[in-house]
Coordinates of C-alpha atoms and ligand atoms in Angstrom, one line a residue:
X1 CA -6.7 -48.1 34.1
X2 CA -7.5 -45.4 31.6
X3 CA -8.1 -46.2 28.0
X4 CA -9.3 -43.4 25.8
X5 CA -10.2 -44.0 22.1
X6 CA -10.8 -41.0 19.8
X7 CA -12.0 -41.7 16.3
X8 CA -10.5 -39.2 14.0
X9 CA -13.4 -37.0 12.7
X10 CA -11.2 -35.6 9.9
X11 CA -10.2 -38.9 8.3
X12 CA -10.6 -39.2 4.6
X13 CA -11.4 -42.8 3.5
X14 CA -12.7 -42.0 0.0
X15 CA -9.9 -40.6 -2.1
X16 CA -6.5 -42.1 -3.2
X17 CA -3.3 -40.8 -1.5
X18 CA -3.4 -37.1 -2.3
X19 CA -0.8 -35.6 -4.6
X20 CA -0.4 -32.7 -2.1
X21 CA 1.1 -35.2 0.4
X22 CA 3.6 -36.8 -1.9
X23 CA 6.3 -34.1 -1.4
X24 CA 6.2 -35.2 2.2
X25 CA 6.1 -39.0 1.9
X26 CA 5.8 -41.1 -1.2
X27 CA 6.6 -44.6 -2.4
X28 CA 8.9 -43.2 -5.0
X29 CA 11.1 -41.5 -2.4
X30 CA 10.7 -44.6 -0.2
X31 CA 12.3 -46.7 -3.0
X32 CA 15.4 -44.4 -2.9
X33 CA 15.6 -44.7 0.9
X34 CA 15.3 -48.5 0.6
X35 CA 18.1 -48.7 -1.9
X36 CA 20.4 -46.6 0.2
X37 CA 19.6 -48.4 3.5
X38 CA 20.0 -51.8 1.8
X39 CA 23.6 -50.9 1.1
X40 CA 24.4 -50.4 4.8
X41 CA 26.3 -53.4 6.3
X42 CA 24.1 -55.7 8.3
X43 CA 20.8 -54.7 6.6
X44 CA 18.1 -57.3 6.7
X45 CA 14.3 -56.9 6.9
X46 CA 13.1 -57.5 10.4
X47 CA 10.6 -60.4 10.9
X48 CA 6.9 -60.6 11.0
X49 CA 5.8 -62.9 13.8
X50 CA 2.4 -64.4 14.0
X51 CA 0.9 -64.5 17.5
X52 CA -2.1 -66.9 17.4
X53 CA -2.8 -66.7 21.1
X54 CA -2.9 -62.9 21.1
X55 CA -5.3 -63.2 18.2
X56 CA -7.5 -65.6 20.1
X57 CA -7.5 -63.4 23.2
X58 CA -8.4 -60.3 21.1
X59 CA -11.1 -62.1 19.2
X60 CA -9.6 -61.5 15.8
X61 CA -8.5 -63.7 12.9
X62 CA -4.9 -62.9 13.0
X63 CA -2.3 -60.8 15.0
X64 CA 1.1 -60.3 13.4
X65 CA 3.9 -58.4 15.2
X66 CA 6.6 -56.6 13.2
X67 CA 9.5 -57.1 15.5
X68 CA 12.1 -54.3 15.3
X69 CA 14.2 -55.5 18.2
X70 CA 16.9 -56.7 15.8
X71 CA 17.2 -53.6 13.6
X72 CA 20.9 -53.1 12.8
X73 CA 21.8 -54.1 16.3
X74 CA 20.4 -50.8 17.6
X75 CA 17.2 -52.3 18.8
X76 CA 14.6 -50.1 17.2
X77 CA 13.2 -48.9 13.8
X78 CA 14.7 -45.5 14.6
X79 CA 18.0 -46.8 13.2
X80 CA 16.4 -46.2 9.8
X81 CA 15.4 -42.6 10.1
X82 CA 18.0 -40.5 11.8
X83 CA 21.0 -42.2 10.1
X84 CA 19.3 -41.9 6.7
X85 CA 18.5 -38.2 7.0
X86 CA 22.1 -37.6 8.2
X87 CA 23.5 -39.5 5.2
X88 CA 21.4 -37.2 2.9
X89 CA 22.7 -34.1 4.6
X90 CA 26.3 -35.2 4.3
X91 CA 26.0 -36.4 0.7
X92 CA 24.6 -32.9 -0.2
X93 CA 27.4 -31.2 1.7
X94 CA 30.1 -33.2 0.0
X95 CA 28.6 -32.5 -3.4
X96 CA 28.4 -28.8 -2.7
X97 CA 32.0 -28.7 -1.5
X98 CA 33.8 -30.8 -4.1
X99 CA 31.3 -30.6 -7.0
X100 CA 29.6 -33.4 -8.9
X101 CA 26.6 -35.5 -8.0
X102 CA 25.9 -36.4 -4.4
X103 CA 27.8 -39.5 -3.4
X104 CA 25.9 -42.6 -2.3
X105 CA 25.8 -43.4 1.4
X106 CA 27.9 -46.5 0.7
X107 CA 30.6 -44.2 -0.8
X108 CA 30.4 -41.9 2.2
X109 CA 30.9 -44.9 4.5
X110 CA 34.0 -45.8 2.3
X111 CA 35.5 -42.4 3.1
X112 CA 34.4 -40.4 0.0
X113 CA 34.3 -36.8 1.1
X114 CA 35.9 -37.5 4.5
X115 CA 37.7 -34.2 4.5
X116 CA 34.3 -32.5 4.3
X117 CA 32.3 -34.7 6.6
X118 CA 35.0 -34.7 9.3
X119 CA 34.4 -31.0 9.9
X120 CA 30.6 -31.4 10.3
X121 CA 28.9 -31.8 13.6
X122 CA 25.4 -33.4 13.6
X123 CA 23.1 -32.8 16.5
X124 CA 19.7 -33.8 17.7
X125 CA 17.5 -34.2 20.8
X126 CA 16.4 -37.7 21.8
X127 CA 14.6 -39.8 24.3
X128 CA 17.0 -42.5 23.4
X129 CA 16.5 -44.2 20.1
X130 CA 16.7 -41.3 17.6
X131 CA 19.9 -40.1 19.1
X132 CA 21.4 -43.6 18.9
X133 CA 20.5 -43.6 15.2
X134 CA 22.1 -40.3 14.6
X135 CA 25.3 -41.1 16.6
X136 CA 25.6 -44.4 14.8
X137 CA 25.2 -42.7 11.4
X138 CA 27.8 -40.1 12.4
X139 CA 30.2 -42.9 13.2
X140 CA 29.5 -44.7 9.9
X141 CA 29.7 -41.6 7.7
X142 CA 32.6 -39.9 9.4
X143 CA 31.2 -36.8 11.1
X144 CA 30.9 -35.7 14.7
X145 CA 27.8 -35.8 16.9
X146 CA 26.4 -34.0 19.9
X147 CA 23.2 -35.5 21.3
X148 CA 20.8 -33.8 23.7
X149 CA 18.9 -35.7 26.3
X150 CA 16.6 -34.5 29.1
X151 CA 17.0 -35.6 32.7
X152 CA 14.8 -38.7 32.7
X153 CA 16.5 -40.4 29.8
X154 CA 17.9 -43.6 31.4
X155 CA 21.7 -44.0 31.9
X156 CA 21.6 -47.2 29.8
X157 CA 20.2 -45.2 26.8
X158 CA 22.8 -42.4 27.3
X159 CA 25.6 -45.0 27.4
X160 CA 24.3 -46.6 24.2
X161 CA 24.6 -43.3 22.4
X162 CA 28.0 -42.4 23.9
X163 CA 29.3 -45.8 22.7
X164 CA 29.3 -44.5 19.1
X165 CA 31.7 -41.6 20.1
X166 CA 29.0 -38.9 20.4
X167 CA 29.1 -36.4 23.2
X168 CA 26.0 -36.1 25.3
X169 CA 24.4 -32.8 26.6
X170 CA 21.9 -33.1 29.4
X171 CA 19.3 -30.4 29.6
X172 CA 16.4 -29.8 32.1
X173 CA 12.8 -30.4 31.2
X174 CA 11.2 -32.8 28.6
X175 CA 12.0 -34.0 25.2
X176 CA 10.4 -30.9 23.7
X177 CA 12.7 -28.7 25.8
X178 CA 15.7 -30.7 24.6
X179 CA 14.5 -30.1 20.9
X180 CA 14.6 -26.3 21.5
X181 CA 17.9 -26.3 23.4
X182 CA 19.5 -28.4 20.6
X183 CA 18.3 -26.1 17.8
X184 CA 19.4 -22.9 19.6
X185 CA 22.9 -24.2 20.3
X186 CA 23.1 -25.5 16.7
X187 CA 22.3 -22.1 15.2
X188 CA 25.0 -20.5 17.4
X189 CA 27.6 -23.2 16.8
X190 CA 27.0 -24.1 13.1
X191 CA 25.9 -27.7 13.8
X192 CA 23.6 -29.6 11.5
X193 CA 20.3 -30.4 13.2
X194 CA 19.0 -33.9 12.4
X195 CA 15.6 -33.8 14.2
X196 CA 12.8 -36.3 14.0
X197 CA 10.3 -33.6 14.6
X198 CA 9.5 -30.6 12.5
X199 CA 8.7 -26.9 13.0
X200 CA 8.1 -23.8 11.0
X201 CA 10.7 -23.6 8.3
X202 CA 12.3 -26.9 9.3
X203 CA 10.8 -29.7 7.3
X204 CA 13.3 -31.4 4.9
X205 CA 15.3 -33.3 7.5
X206 CA 12.3 -34.7 9.5
X207 CA 10.7 -35.6 6.1
X208 CA 13.8 -37.7 5.3
X209 CA 13.7 -39.2 8.8
X210 CA 10.1 -40.3 8.2
X211 CA 10.9 -41.6 4.7
X212 CA 13.6 -43.8 6.4
X213 CA 10.9 -45.2 8.7
X214 CA 8.8 -46.0 5.6
X215 CA 11.3 -48.7 4.7
X216 CA 10.1 -50.6 7.7
X217 CA 6.5 -50.2 6.7
X218 CA 7.2 -51.3 3.1
X219 CA 9.1 -54.4 4.4
X220 CA 6.1 -55.3 6.6
X221 CA 3.6 -55.1 3.7
X222 CA 5.9 -56.8 1.3
X223 CA 6.6 -59.7 3.6
X224 CA 2.9 -60.1 4.6
X225 CA 1.5 -63.4 3.3
X226 CA -2.2 -63.8 2.5
X227 CA -4.9 -61.2 2.4
X228 CA -3.5 -57.8 3.6
X229 CA -4.0 -56.4 7.1
X230 CA -7.3 -54.8 7.9
X231 CA -5.8 -52.9 10.9
X232 CA -2.4 -51.5 11.9
X233 CA -1.6 -50.4 15.4
X234 CA 1.5 -48.2 15.7
X235 CA 2.9 -46.1 18.6
X236 CA 2.9 -42.3 18.5
X237 CA 5.5 -40.0 19.9
X238 CA 5.7 -36.9 17.7
X239 CA 3.8 -38.9 15.1
X240 CA 6.6 -39.6 12.6
X241 CA 6.4 -43.4 12.4
X242 CA 2.6 -43.3 12.4
X243 CA 2.7 -40.9 9.5
X244 CA 5.0 -43.3 7.6
X245 CA 2.5 -46.1 8.2
X246 CA -0.4 -44.1 7.0
X247 CA 1.4 -42.8 3.9
X248 CA 2.6 -46.2 2.8
X249 CA -0.8 -47.9 3.4
X250 CA -2.8 -45.1 1.8
X251 CA -0.6 -44.9 -1.4
X252 CA -0.5 -48.7 -1.7
X253 CA -4.2 -49.6 -1.0
X254 CA -6.0 -46.3 -1.5
X255 CA -9.4 -46.0 0.2
X256 CA -9.3 -49.7 0.9
X257 CA -6.3 -49.2 3.2
X258 CA -6.2 -50.8 6.6
X259 CA -7.6 -48.9 9.6
X260 CA -4.6 -47.2 11.3
X261 CA -4.8 -46.8 15.1
X262 CA -2.1 -44.6 16.8
X263 CA -1.3 -45.6 20.4
X264 CA 0.1 -43.1 23.0
X265 CA 0.6 -42.9 26.7
X266 CA -2.2 -41.1 28.6
X267 CA 0.4 -38.7 30.1
X268 CA 1.6 -37.6 26.6
X269 CA -1.4 -38.0 24.2
X270 CA -0.7 -34.9 22.1
X271 CA -1.8 -36.6 18.9
X272 CA -5.1 -37.9 20.3
X273 CA -5.8 -34.4 21.7
X274 CA -5.0 -32.8 18.4
X275 CA -7.5 -35.1 16.7
X276 CA -10.1 -34.3 19.3
X277 CA -9.5 -30.5 19.0
X278 CA -9.1 -30.5 15.2
X279 CA -5.9 -28.6 15.5
X280 CA -2.3 -29.2 16.7
X281 CA -2.5 -29.5 20.5
X282 CA 0.4 -29.7 23.0
X283 CA 0.4 -31.5 26.3
X284 CA 2.4 -29.9 29.1
X285 CA 3.7 -31.2 32.4
X286 CA 6.5 -33.7 33.0
X287 CA 5.1 -36.3 30.6
X288 CA 5.8 -39.1 33.1
X289 CA 5.5 -42.5 31.5
X290 CA 7.6 -45.7 31.1
X291 CA 7.0 -45.4 27.3
X292 CA 10.1 -43.2 27.0
X293 CA 10.0 -43.0 23.2
X294 CA 6.5 -41.7 23.3
X295 CA 7.0 -39.1 26.0
X296 CA 6.5 -36.2 23.6
X297 CA 4.1 -33.3 24.3
X298 CA 4.2 -31.6 20.9
X299 CA 3.2 -33.3 17.6
X300 CA 5.4 -32.9 14.5
X301 CA 3.4 -30.5 12.2
X302 CA 4.8 -32.3 9.2
X303 CA 3.6 -35.7 10.5
X304 CA 0.2 -34.2 11.4
X305 CA -0.3 -33.1 7.8
X306 CA -0.5 -36.8 7.0
X307 CA -2.1 -38.1 10.2
X308 CA -4.9 -35.6 10.2
X309 CA -6.5 -36.8 7.0
X310 CA -5.1 -40.3 7.2
X311 CA -5.2 -41.9 10.7
X312 CA -8.4 -43.5 11.7
X313 CA -8.2 -43.4 15.5
X314 CA -6.0 -42.4 18.4
X315 CA -5.8 -44.3 21.6
X316 CA -4.3 -43.4 25.0
X317 CA -3.3 -46.2 27.3
X318 CA -1.6 -46.5 30.7
X319 CA 1.9 -47.8 31.7
X320 CA 0.3 -50.8 33.4
X321 CA -1.2 -52.0 30.2
X322 CA 2.1 -51.8 28.4
X323 CA 4.1 -53.5 31.2
X324 CA 1.5 -56.4 31.1
X325 CA 1.9 -56.7 27.3
X326 CA 5.8 -56.7 27.6
X327 CA 5.5 -59.7 30.0
X328 CA 2.8 -61.3 27.8
X329 CA 5.1 -61.1 24.7
X330 CA 8.1 -62.3 26.6
X331 CA 6.2 -65.4 27.5
X332 CA 4.4 -65.7 24.2
X333 CA 4.7 -68.4 21.6
X334 CA 7.0 -67.5 20.0
X335 CA 8.4 -65.1 22.6
X336 CA 9.1 -61.5 21.5
X337 CA 11.3 -59.0 23.3
X338 CA 9.3 -55.8 23.1
X339 CA 10.4 -52.6 24.9
X340 CA 8.3 -50.0 26.8
X341 CA 7.4 -48.1 23.6
X342 CA 7.4 -51.1 21.4
X343 CA 4.7 -52.9 23.3
X344 CA 2.3 -50.0 23.1
X345 CA 0.9 -51.2 19.8
X346 CA -0.1 -54.7 20.9
X347 CA -1.2 -53.3 24.3
X348 CA -3.4 -50.9 22.4
X349 CA -5.0 -53.7 20.5
X350 CA -5.7 -55.7 23.7
X351 CA -7.2 -52.6 25.3
X352 CA -9.6 -51.9 22.4
X353 CA -10.5 -55.5 21.9
X354 CA -12.1 -55.7 25.4
X355 CA -14.9 -53.3 24.7
X356 CA -17.7 -53.9 22.1
X357 CA -18.1 -50.1 21.6
X358 CA -14.5 -49.5 20.9
X359 CA -14.4 -52.5 18.6
X360 CA -17.2 -51.1 16.7
X361 CA -15.6 -47.7 16.5
X362 CA -12.6 -49.1 14.6
X363 CA -14.5 -51.9 12.8
X364 CA -12.6 -54.6 14.6
X365 CA -14.4 -57.9 14.2
X366 CA -13.6 -61.7 14.2
X367 CA -12.3 -61.5 10.7
X368 CA -9.8 -58.7 11.4
X369 CA -6.1 -59.2 10.5
X370 CA -4.0 -57.0 12.7
X371 CA -0.5 -55.8 12.2
X372 CA 1.1 -54.5 15.4
X373 CA 4.4 -52.6 15.1
X374 CA 6.7 -53.5 18.0
X375 CA 9.0 -50.6 17.4
X376 CA 11.7 -51.6 19.8
X377 CA 13.3 -54.4 21.7
X378 CA 15.0 -54.0 25.0
X379 CA 16.7 -50.7 24.2
X380 CA 17.6 -50.4 27.9
X381 CA 18.1 -54.0 29.1
X382 CA 18.1 -53.0 32.8
X383 CA 14.8 -51.2 32.6
X384 CA 13.4 -54.1 30.6
X385 CA 14.5 -56.7 33.2
X386 CA 13.0 -54.6 36.0
X387 CA 9.6 -54.5 34.3
X388 CA 9.4 -58.0 32.8
X389 CA 11.3 -59.9 35.6
X390 CA 13.7 -61.6 33.3
X391 CA 16.6 -60.4 31.2
X392 CA 16.0 -59.9 27.4
X393 CA 18.6 -62.6 26.7
X394 CA 16.8 -65.2 28.8
Ligands
PLP401 C1 10.6 -47.3 20.2 C2 9.9 -46.1 19.7 N1 8.6 -46.3 19.2 C3 7.9 -45.3 18.7 C4 8.4 -44.0 18.8 C5 7.5 -42.9 18.3 O1 8.0 -42.3 17.1 P1 7.5 -40.9 16.6 O2 8.1 -39.9 17.6 O3 8.0 -40.7 15.2 O4 6.0 -40.8 16.7 C6 9.7 -43.7 19.3 C7 10.3 -42.4 19.3 O5 11.3 -42.1 19.8 C8 10.5 -44.8 19.7 O6 11.7 -44.7 20.2

């Protein structure tokens, strides 16, 4: 097994959350996102689950898992981001077309502006969960959706997207290739791109996506009982959800914020390599990993603006470590259904906890209180059953 821990040499742990980062992510914009999202049918904060045995094994005081498996019936925190950003786009389009203030998302869902939204096609690339969020949002808010997947996105994940009435485009290559194909077609065909990653000149939508994720982080810190977490482990794909963790923690707690560790697959550790190099660094190749949601070779520059000064460490782990943690959580007390990308965070903790030198590097001691974000449940039940040996239902 390979475990590579890189302490972030650029981290700033002395100043409060900088004003220059607030136009990207802020608690004020997060309150707006929370109010909109709370109006969607079926909204409920996802639970925090104490895992005393994991804490014991890791030699820390407490391990708490934020369990996103039940999020809006979509199975991952991604339900919050893409659908929220799409709602913002549609509300602005309706306001521009018929005048007056932007309608609320509850009003959009009730059919306000349907004549406008019905002519709009939303589009994005996905390795499964983001596309499911955008397709679900499109169904809810009354627009069309075309979702791009690359060849290794599982059939179960494609079907879950198509179930919301979206059409699926399959493109060769990786997630990063699908991002480019989607944007090129959208420019030609007049579709609205709802991407979870950013690029030059394309920042507002991925900013809203990340602000939607921030609702999950705020829930976790609001629901937390007792002294706040000293450490947060979160998975990294393009870096969006990790940036939302850093921003919320930094603005809430300032320099006393928890240590944030971003966990990636060794085959796609673009964020860790960026920290090591001190500049945005891409990973090439086929990015082969079971952690489908983390199989991203190119960081989001917008997320990196927050992660570069704000994340404490980046950790690359192997598929075997994640598979073992999925089984461990399935048999845990209480059991948690954690998918291939979701289990990366607790697997990262277990990997670091074994080595005194890596413990020291992130100041992990017996008093540590660790929040691990399990970002998904069994988003492909067949894949889950193959890895864990039992079905998610059982
Ligand atoms: C379950 C899950 N966890 C984590 C991530 C990583 O999120 P980000 O790409 O914002 O870093 C993803 C991305 O698709 C995901 O689906």
